[in-house]
Coordinates of C-alpha atoms and ligand atoms in Angstrom, one line a residue:
M498 CA 122.4 114.3 94.8
L499 CA 118.5 114.4 94.7
R500 CA 118.7 117.4 96.8
R501 CA 121.8 119.0 94.6
Q502 CA 119.5 118.8 91.6
F503 CA 116.6 120.0 93.4
M504 CA 118.5 123.1 94.1
K505 CA 119.8 123.9 90.8
F506 CA 116.1 123.1 89.4
G507 CA 114.8 125.7 92.0
V508 CA 117.6 128.1 90.8
A509 CA 116.7 127.5 87.3
A510 CA 113.1 128.1 87.9
G511 CA 113.5 131.6 89.9
F512 CA 111.3 130.6 92.6
L513 CA 109.7 133.5 94.5
T514 CA 110.9 135.2 97.2
S515 CA 108.7 137.4 100.0
C516 CA 110.6 137.2 102.9
A517 CA 113.9 138.5 103.2
G518 CA 117.1 136.6 104.2
S519 CA 116.9 133.1 105.8
K520 CA 118.8 132.0 108.7
N521 CA 118.4 128.5 107.9
L522 CA 119.3 128.7 104.2
I523 CA 120.3 125.7 103.2
K524 CA 123.3 125.4 101.4
S525 CA 122.9 122.9 97.7
E526 CA 127.0 122.2 97.6
N527 CA 128.0 121.5 101.4
N528 CA 125.5 118.2 102.0
Q529 CA 124.3 120.9 105.3
I530 CA 120.2 119.6 104.7
N531 CA 120.5 116.7 107.1
K532 CA 122.2 118.6 109.5
I533 CA 119.5 121.1 109.4
K534 CA 115.7 119.6 109.4
P535 CA 113.2 121.1 107.7
N536 CA 109.9 121.6 109.6
I537 CA 106.9 120.2 107.7
L538 CA 103.3 122.5 108.1
L539 CA 100.8 120.5 107.2
I540 CA 96.9 122.2 106.5
F541 CA 94.6 120.1 105.9
A542 CA 91.0 122.0 105.3
D543 CA 87.8 119.9 105.3
D544 CA 85.2 120.0 102.6
L545 CA 86.8 122.8 100.6
G546 CA 85.6 121.9 96.8
Y547 CA 87.8 122.1 93.9
A548 CA 86.3 124.8 92.4
D549 CA 86.6 127.3 95.8
V550 CA 90.4 128.3 95.9
G551 CA 91.4 131.2 93.9
Y552 CA 94.3 129.4 91.8
H553 CA 91.7 127.6 90.8
G554 CA 89.8 130.7 89.1
C555 CA 87.5 131.1 92.2
K556 CA 86.5 134.8 91.8
E557 CA 83.9 134.9 94.0
I558 CA 85.9 134.2 97.3
P559 CA 89.1 136.1 97.7
T560 CA 91.4 132.8 99.2
P561 CA 95.1 135.1 98.6
N562 CA 97.2 133.1 101.0
I563 CA 96.3 129.8 99.6
D564 CA 97.1 130.6 96.5
A565 CA 100.0 132.6 98.1
I566 CA 101.4 128.9 98.5
A567 CA 100.7 127.5 95.1
K568 CA 102.4 130.6 93.7
N569 CA 105.2 130.6 95.7
G570 CA 105.6 126.5 95.1
I571 CA 103.5 124.0 93.4
S572 CA 100.4 123.5 92.6
F573 CA 98.6 119.9 91.3
T574 CA 95.7 119.8 88.8
D575 CA 94.9 115.9 89.5
A576 CA 95.6 115.3 93.7
Y577 CA 93.7 113.0 95.0
V578 CA 92.4 112.2 98.7
T579 CA 91.8 108.4 99.4
A580 CA 88.1 108.8 100.3
P581 CA 85.2 111.1 99.4
V582 CA 85.0 111.6 103.5
C583 CA 86.5 112.9 106.3
G584 CA 87.9 110.0 108.6
P585 CA 89.4 107.9 106.0
S586 CA 90.7 110.6 104.3
R587 CA 92.9 111.7 107.6
V588 CA 93.5 107.7 108.1
A589 CA 95.7 107.6 104.4
L590 CA 96.8 110.3 105.1
M591 CA 98.5 110.3 108.9
T592 CA 99.5 106.6 107.9
G593 CA 100.8 106.3 104.1
K594 CA 98.3 103.2 103.5
Y595 CA 95.7 102.8 101.7
Q596 CA 92.5 103.2 104.6
Q597 CA 90.7 99.6 103.6
F598 CA 94.2 97.4 104.1
I599 CA 94.0 98.4 107.6
G600 CA 90.2 98.2 108.3
C601 CA 89.4 102.3 108.0
G602 CA 87.4 102.3 105.0
S603 CA 84.5 104.4 106.6
N604 CA 83.8 107.0 109.2
I605 CA 83.7 106.0 112.5
G606 CA 80.3 104.6 113.6
P607 CA 78.3 102.2 115.7
Y608 CA 78.7 99.0 114.2
L609 CA 81.3 97.2 114.5
R610 CA 83.1 94.1 112.9
T611 CA 84.0 92.6 116.1
P612 CA 83.2 93.3 119.5
D613 CA 86.5 94.2 120.9
V614 CA 87.4 96.8 118.4
K615 CA 88.5 100.3 119.0
L616 CA 86.8 102.9 117.1
G617 CA 89.4 104.7 115.8
L618 CA 93.2 104.1 113.7
P619 CA 94.3 101.1 115.1
L620 CA 97.0 101.2 118.0
E621 CA 99.9 99.0 116.1
E622 CA 99.5 102.1 112.7
K623 CA 102.0 104.2 113.4
T624 CA 101.1 108.2 112.5
M625 CA 103.0 110.7 110.8
A626 CA 103.6 112.4 114.1
D627 CA 104.9 108.9 115.5
R628 CA 107.9 109.3 112.9
F629 CA 108.2 112.6 113.0
K630 CA 108.6 112.7 117.0
E631 CA 110.6 109.5 116.8
A632 CA 113.0 111.7 114.4
G633 CA 113.3 113.9 117.3
Y634 CA 110.5 116.7 116.3
K635 CA 108.1 119.0 118.4
T636 CA 104.7 118.1 116.9
A637 CA 101.2 119.5 117.0
C638 CA 98.0 118.9 116.3
F639 CA 95.1 121.5 116.2
G640 CA 91.8 121.5 115.0
K641 CA 89.7 118.4 113.4
W642 CA 91.2 114.7 114.5
H643 CA 88.4 112.2 113.4
L644 CA 91.0 109.1 114.1
G645 CA 89.4 107.7 117.2
G646 CA 88.5 109.0 120.7
E647 CA 85.3 110.3 120.4
D648 CA 82.2 109.9 123.0
F649 CA 79.7 108.2 120.7
D650 CA 76.9 109.3 123.4
L651 CA 78.3 106.6 125.6
N652 CA 81.1 108.9 127.6
Q653 CA 83.3 105.8 127.2
Q654 CA 86.4 107.9 125.5
D655 CA 89.0 105.7 124.9
K656 CA 92.2 108.0 125.4
S657 CA 94.4 105.7 123.7
L658 CA 93.1 106.7 120.7
F659 CA 93.7 110.5 121.3
P660 CA 96.1 112.7 119.5
L661 CA 98.7 112.6 122.4
N662 CA 99.3 109.0 122.3
R663 CA 99.5 109.3 118.5
G664 CA 102.6 110.9 117.9
F665 CA 101.5 114.3 119.0
D666 CA 103.1 116.4 121.4
D667 CA 100.2 119.0 121.9
F668 CA 96.5 119.3 120.9
F669 CA 93.8 121.9 120.8
G670 CA 90.8 120.8 119.0
F671 CA 88.4 118.2 119.0
L672 CA 88.2 114.5 118.1
E673 CA 84.6 114.6 116.8
G674 CA 83.5 114.9 112.4
A675 CA 82.1 118.1 113.0
A676 CA 81.8 121.3 116.1
L677 CA 80.6 124.2 116.3
Y678 CA 82.3 127.0 115.5
N679 CA 80.6 129.1 118.4
D680 CA 80.2 127.2 121.5
L681 CA 80.3 130.1 123.6
T682 CA 78.2 128.1 126.7
N683 CA 80.2 125.0 125.6
R684 CA 76.9 123.2 124.9
E685 CA 78.9 120.3 123.0
K686 CA 81.5 120.3 125.2
K687 CA 83.8 119.3 122.4
Y688 CA 86.8 121.5 123.0
M689 CA 89.6 120.1 124.0
R690 CA 93.2 120.8 125.4
G691 CA 95.4 117.9 125.7
N692 CA 93.8 114.8 126.9
E693 CA 91.4 117.2 128.7
R694 CA 87.8 119.1 128.1
I695 CA 87.9 123.3 127.9
E696 CA 85.3 125.0 129.9
R697 CA 84.7 127.7 127.1
E698 CA 86.1 128.8 123.8
E699 CA 85.2 132.6 123.1
E700 CA 86.9 132.8 119.3
Y701 CA 85.3 132.0 116.5
Y702 CA 86.7 128.1 116.2
T703 CA 89.1 128.8 113.4
D704 CA 90.3 132.0 114.5
A705 CA 91.1 129.8 117.6
I706 CA 92.8 127.3 115.6
G707 CA 95.0 130.1 114.2
R708 CA 95.7 131.5 117.3
E709 CA 97.3 127.9 118.4
A710 CA 99.1 127.6 115.7
L711 CA 100.6 131.1 116.3
D712 CA 101.2 130.1 119.7
F713 CA 103.0 126.9 118.8
L714 CA 105.5 128.3 116.4
D715 CA 106.0 131.4 118.9
R716 CA 107.1 128.2 121.8
N717 CA 108.9 126.3 118.8
H718 CA 110.3 127.8 116.3
D719 CA 114.0 127.0 117.3
K720 CA 113.4 123.5 116.9
P721 CA 112.4 120.8 114.1
F722 CA 108.4 121.0 114.5
F723 CA 106.1 118.8 112.4
L724 CA 102.6 121.3 112.9
Y725 CA 99.5 119.6 111.8
I726 CA 96.6 121.9 111.1
P727 CA 93.2 120.0 110.0
F728 CA 91.4 123.3 110.2
N729 CA 87.2 122.2 110.4
A730 CA 86.5 125.1 108.0
V731 CA 84.5 124.6 105.6
H732 CA 82.9 121.5 106.7
A733 CA 79.4 122.0 107.8
P734 CA 77.5 123.6 110.1
L735 CA 77.9 126.8 108.2
Q736 CA 79.0 129.6 111.0
A737 CA 80.6 132.8 110.6
P738 CA 80.7 135.9 112.4
E739 CA 79.4 139.2 111.0
K740 CA 83.3 140.5 110.6
Y741 CA 83.8 137.6 107.9
R742 CA 80.8 137.4 106.7
K743 CA 80.2 141.3 105.7
K744 CA 82.8 141.0 103.4
F745 CA 80.7 139.1 100.9
P746 CA 77.9 141.7 100.0
H747 CA 78.0 140.4 96.5
I748 CA 76.9 136.9 97.3
I749 CA 73.4 136.7 98.0
N750 CA 73.0 132.9 98.8
K751 CA 73.1 132.8 102.4
R752 CA 74.6 130.0 102.9
R753 CA 77.2 130.5 100.1
K754 CA 77.6 133.5 102.3
K755 CA 78.6 132.4 105.2
M756 CA 80.9 129.4 103.6
A757 CA 82.7 132.1 101.5
A758 CA 82.9 133.8 105.5
M759 CA 84.2 130.8 107.0
L760 CA 87.0 130.3 103.7
Y761 CA 87.8 133.7 104.8
A762 CA 88.6 133.3 107.8
M763 CA 90.9 130.3 107.1
D764 CA 92.7 131.8 104.4
L765 CA 93.2 134.9 107.1
N766 CA 94.8 132.6 109.5
I767 CA 96.9 130.7 107.3
G768 CA 98.1 134.3 106.4
K769 CA 99.3 135.0 110.1
I770 CA 100.6 131.5 110.4
M771 CA 102.5 132.2 107.3
K772 CA 103.4 135.4 108.5
K773 CA 104.8 133.8 110.9
I774 CA 107.1 131.7 109.5
C775 CA 108.3 134.6 107.4
K776 CA 109.0 136.4 110.7
Y777 CA 111.4 133.3 112.3
K778 CA 112.6 133.4 108.8
L779 CA 111.9 129.7 108.5
E780 CA 110.3 129.8 104.6
E781 CA 113.1 127.9 103.1
N782 CA 113.3 125.4 106.0
T783 CA 109.8 124.7 105.8
L784 CA 108.0 122.5 103.8
V785 CA 104.2 123.5 103.4
F786 CA 101.3 121.7 102.4
F787 CA 97.8 122.7 101.7
I788 CA 95.2 120.0 100.6
S789 CA 91.5 119.1 101.5
D790 CA 90.1 116.2 102.6
N791 CA 87.4 115.8 100.2
G792 CA 85.2 117.7 97.8
G793 CA 82.6 119.9 98.6
K794 CA 79.0 119.5 99.3
P795 CA 77.2 122.2 97.5
N796 CA 73.4 121.6 98.6
D797 CA 75.0 121.3 102.3
N798 CA 78.3 123.2 102.8
Y799 CA 77.7 125.2 99.8
S800 CA 81.7 124.5 98.5
Y801 CA 81.6 123.7 94.8
N802 CA 83.3 121.4 93.1
T803 CA 83.2 122.6 89.3
P804 CA 84.1 121.8 86.6
L805 CA 84.0 118.1 88.1
R806 CA 80.9 116.2 88.5
G807 CA 79.8 114.9 91.7
E808 CA 80.3 115.8 95.5
K809 CA 81.5 114.9 98.8
T810 CA 80.5 110.9 99.6
T811 CA 80.8 109.8 95.8
L812 CA 83.7 109.0 94.0
W813 CA 83.1 111.5 91.2
E814 CA 85.7 113.5 90.7
G815 CA 84.3 116.0 92.3
G816 CA 84.1 113.6 95.6
I817 CA 87.9 112.7 96.0
R818 CA 89.9 115.2 93.4
V819 CA 90.9 118.4 95.8
P820 CA 92.8 121.6 96.0
F821 CA 96.7 120.5 96.8
C822 CA 99.7 122.6 96.6
M823 CA 103.1 123.0 98.3
Q824 CA 105.6 125.1 98.9
W825 CA 109.4 124.6 99.8
K826 CA 111.2 128.0 99.0
G827 CA 114.9 127.4 98.1
H828 CA 113.9 124.1 97.2
L829 CA 110.9 123.5 95.2
P830 CA 110.2 125.7 91.9
G831 CA 108.3 128.2 92.4
N832 CA 104.5 128.8 90.2
K833 CA 105.0 125.6 88.5
V834 CA 101.6 123.3 87.8
Y835 CA 101.9 119.7 87.7
N836 CA 99.6 117.3 85.9
H837 CA 100.4 113.9 87.1
P838 CA 98.3 111.9 89.3
V839 CA 99.4 112.6 93.1
S840 CA 97.8 111.8 96.0
T841 CA 97.5 112.3 100.0
L842 CA 99.2 109.2 100.6
D843 CA 102.4 110.8 99.3
V844 CA 102.2 113.8 102.2
L845 CA 104.1 111.3 104.2
P846 CA 106.6 109.7 102.1
T847 CA 107.4 113.4 100.6
S848 CA 107.7 114.8 104.2
L849 CA 109.8 111.9 105.8
S850 CA 112.3 112.1 102.7
A851 CA 113.0 116.3 102.9
A852 CA 114.0 115.7 106.6
G853 CA 116.3 112.5 105.4
I854 CA 114.4 109.6 107.6
D855 CA 114.5 106.7 105.8
I856 CA 111.7 104.7 104.8
K857 CA 111.6 101.1 105.6
E858 CA 110.3 98.6 103.3
E859 CA 108.4 97.3 106.1
W860 CA 106.1 100.2 107.1
N861 CA 104.7 99.4 103.3
L862 CA 103.7 102.3 102.5
D863 CA 101.5 103.0 99.4
G864 CA 102.4 106.4 98.9
V865 CA 105.7 107.5 97.0
N866 CA 108.0 110.6 97.7
L867 CA 107.0 113.2 95.0
F868 CA 110.4 115.4 95.0
P869 CA 112.0 113.1 91.8
Y870 CA 109.1 113.6 89.9
L871 CA 108.9 116.8 90.9
S872 CA 112.2 118.1 90.1
G873 CA 112.2 116.0 87.0
K874 CA 114.6 113.3 87.7
D875 CA 112.0 111.1 86.9
T876 CA 109.9 110.8 84.3
D877 CA 107.6 108.7 84.7
Q878 CA 104.3 109.2 87.3
P879 CA 103.8 109.0 90.5
H880 CA 101.0 106.6 90.3
E881 CA 100.1 104.7 87.5
W882 CA 97.7 103.6 89.3
L883 CA 95.2 104.5 91.9
F884 CA 92.3 103.2 93.5
W885 CA 89.0 103.9 95.8
K886 CA 86.6 102.1 97.7
Y887 CA 83.9 103.3 99.9
I888 CA 81.1 101.5 100.8
R889 CA 79.3 100.4 97.7
Q890 CA 81.3 102.7 95.5
S891 CA 84.6 102.1 93.5
A892 CA 86.5 103.8 90.9
V893 CA 90.0 103.2 89.6
R894 CA 92.6 105.9 87.6
Y895 CA 94.8 104.3 85.1
K896 CA 96.7 107.4 82.9
N897 CA 93.9 109.5 81.6
W898 CA 91.4 106.6 82.2
K899 CA 88.6 106.6 85.1
L900 CA 86.4 103.3 85.6
L901 CA 83.8 104.3 88.1
K902 CA 81.5 101.7 89.7
L903 CA 78.4 103.7 91.8
S904 CA 76.6 100.9 93.0
D905 CA 76.2 97.3 93.7
D906 CA 73.7 96.8 91.0
Q907 CA 75.7 99.5 88.4
Q908 CA 77.9 98.0 86.1
P909 CA 81.4 100.4 85.7
V910 CA 81.6 103.1 83.4
L911 CA 84.7 104.0 82.1
Y912 CA 85.6 107.9 81.1
N913 CA 88.7 109.6 79.4
L914 CA 89.0 112.4 82.0
K915 CA 91.3 114.1 78.9
D916 CA 88.5 115.0 77.0
D917 CA 85.9 114.5 79.3
L918 CA 86.7 115.6 82.7
G919 CA 83.4 116.1 83.9
E920 CA 82.6 112.3 83.8
K921 CA 79.5 112.9 81.2
K922 CA 80.5 110.3 78.3
P923 CA 81.1 106.9 78.8
V924 CA 83.6 105.0 76.4
N925 CA 83.8 101.8 75.1
N926 CA 87.2 100.1 75.4
K927 CA 87.1 96.4 76.0
Q928 CA 90.6 96.7 76.4
I929 CA 91.1 98.7 79.0
F930 CA 88.0 97.8 80.8
D931 CA 89.1 94.6 81.4
L932 CA 92.6 95.9 82.1
M933 CA 91.3 98.2 85.2
M934 CA 88.9 95.6 86.4
N935 CA 91.9 93.0 86.6
K936 CA 93.6 95.8 88.2
Y937 CA 91.6 96.4 90.7
K938 CA 90.4 93.4 91.8
E939 CA 93.8 92.4 92.3
W940 CA 94.3 95.6 95.0
D941 CA 91.0 94.6 96.7
K942 CA 92.4 91.3 97.5
K943 CA 94.6 93.4 99.8
T944 CA 91.6 95.0 101.4
I945 CA 89.8 93.7 104.7
P946 CA 86.6 94.7 106.0
D947 CA 85.9 98.1 107.8
N948 CA 86.7 97.9 111.4
F949 CA 83.4 99.6 111.9
G950 CA 81.5 102.1 110.5
W951 CA 77.9 102.7 109.3
N952 CA 77.2 99.4 108.2
R953 CA 74.2 98.0 109.5
T954 CA 75.1 94.5 108.4
Y955 CA 78.0 94.0 111.1
K956 CA 76.8 91.8 114.0
Y957 CA 77.8 94.0 116.4
T958 CA 77.0 97.6 117.6
I959 CA 78.7 99.8 120.5
P960 CA 77.1 98.4 123.7
G961 CA 74.7 100.9 124.6
Y962 CA 74.1 102.6 121.1
T963 CA 70.5 103.1 120.0
E964 CA 69.7 104.5 117.0
Ligands
CA1975 CA1 85.7 116.5 105.5

């Protein structure tokens, strides 16, 4: 029923098409959708700030292929990740749960809450890949994992935390939070295929990730797939070959120029991937997401978050509000902007719903299926409330209100984002303040201390770890 409405909506809105024809075109009236399982393509950028995509107004760096996803589908002005840093943001994306409910509120670090804790997403948690694999999908992850199994100087890698044990059939990438983009001598020894280290990677790493995605599509275009591409671009270190840097003679700052080249390379590879989707006539059978995992860090990776305040690691909007767009030709309208808050928590339930996979109550997902809201069937907001907690910071979003606490010794401050997107003018409204404080306390009761992280007050450390 919902899907039928969606088709009507899509047709009424005149969705754009750039690929001619589609062998997997889903007809709205014959209820074929569950027989043809749509593919899921989830592209996750790293530390890409709100300002640095063309469709948000970036003029300095062209991102035509990312912009095309927004143009062919829906872009979100108020899309949030659940953390202002990489690891915990990925936990929520992959599980559909607030990471604080499962002990993963911090990046993986050497300090442990209990001596026997595994450094990664707890094994009892199912990932998005687990869910799709159970439904008969071919699954792959190409890029930065950062959900467990990393070496941490000790050479005691726990393969149970590797992608191949978390629902993915194929993996090419690295397990850590960052890696070199040009490591011809494999100095870092981080690059992997499957469960094993590889000796050498000759291509610029963003191009290598793109290459693997194209190869995957050549091999698997005839079966339903969940393809997760967590590019490490544009996370530090700032490295890009001359062939990409030379595209930006107008950018004087050398670091910003490198970031621009890194972003350009990612966009170029996204274009190749989308072209391949077109080649196999899968556009109308593929739900595509493009999202960044947290905000940019202007003095580190030179990605900007304007007009938002703050940056990566902070709970100002600049740390947690990100570029987020999705397309599904023939099913979602084109060129639509959606303004209510959404979250990366929603990616899993939205994708499962697209695939006709039932979501069970006992999974305790915190995200929601966005389709009823995007179709206009449900005119409420997908999330009346969103919450954040990261080390000593906390934040709440309720309608246009934002309550933000930046440290233990600071009182929470209330902002109205509708009038004050840059979070510069604190508002006095005791009723709203109390309502939001109480709701946060309720939510916080469900959180548990981080299993691991960089919190030195924890009693245990990884055996052998020295600072
Ligand atoms: Ca990141």
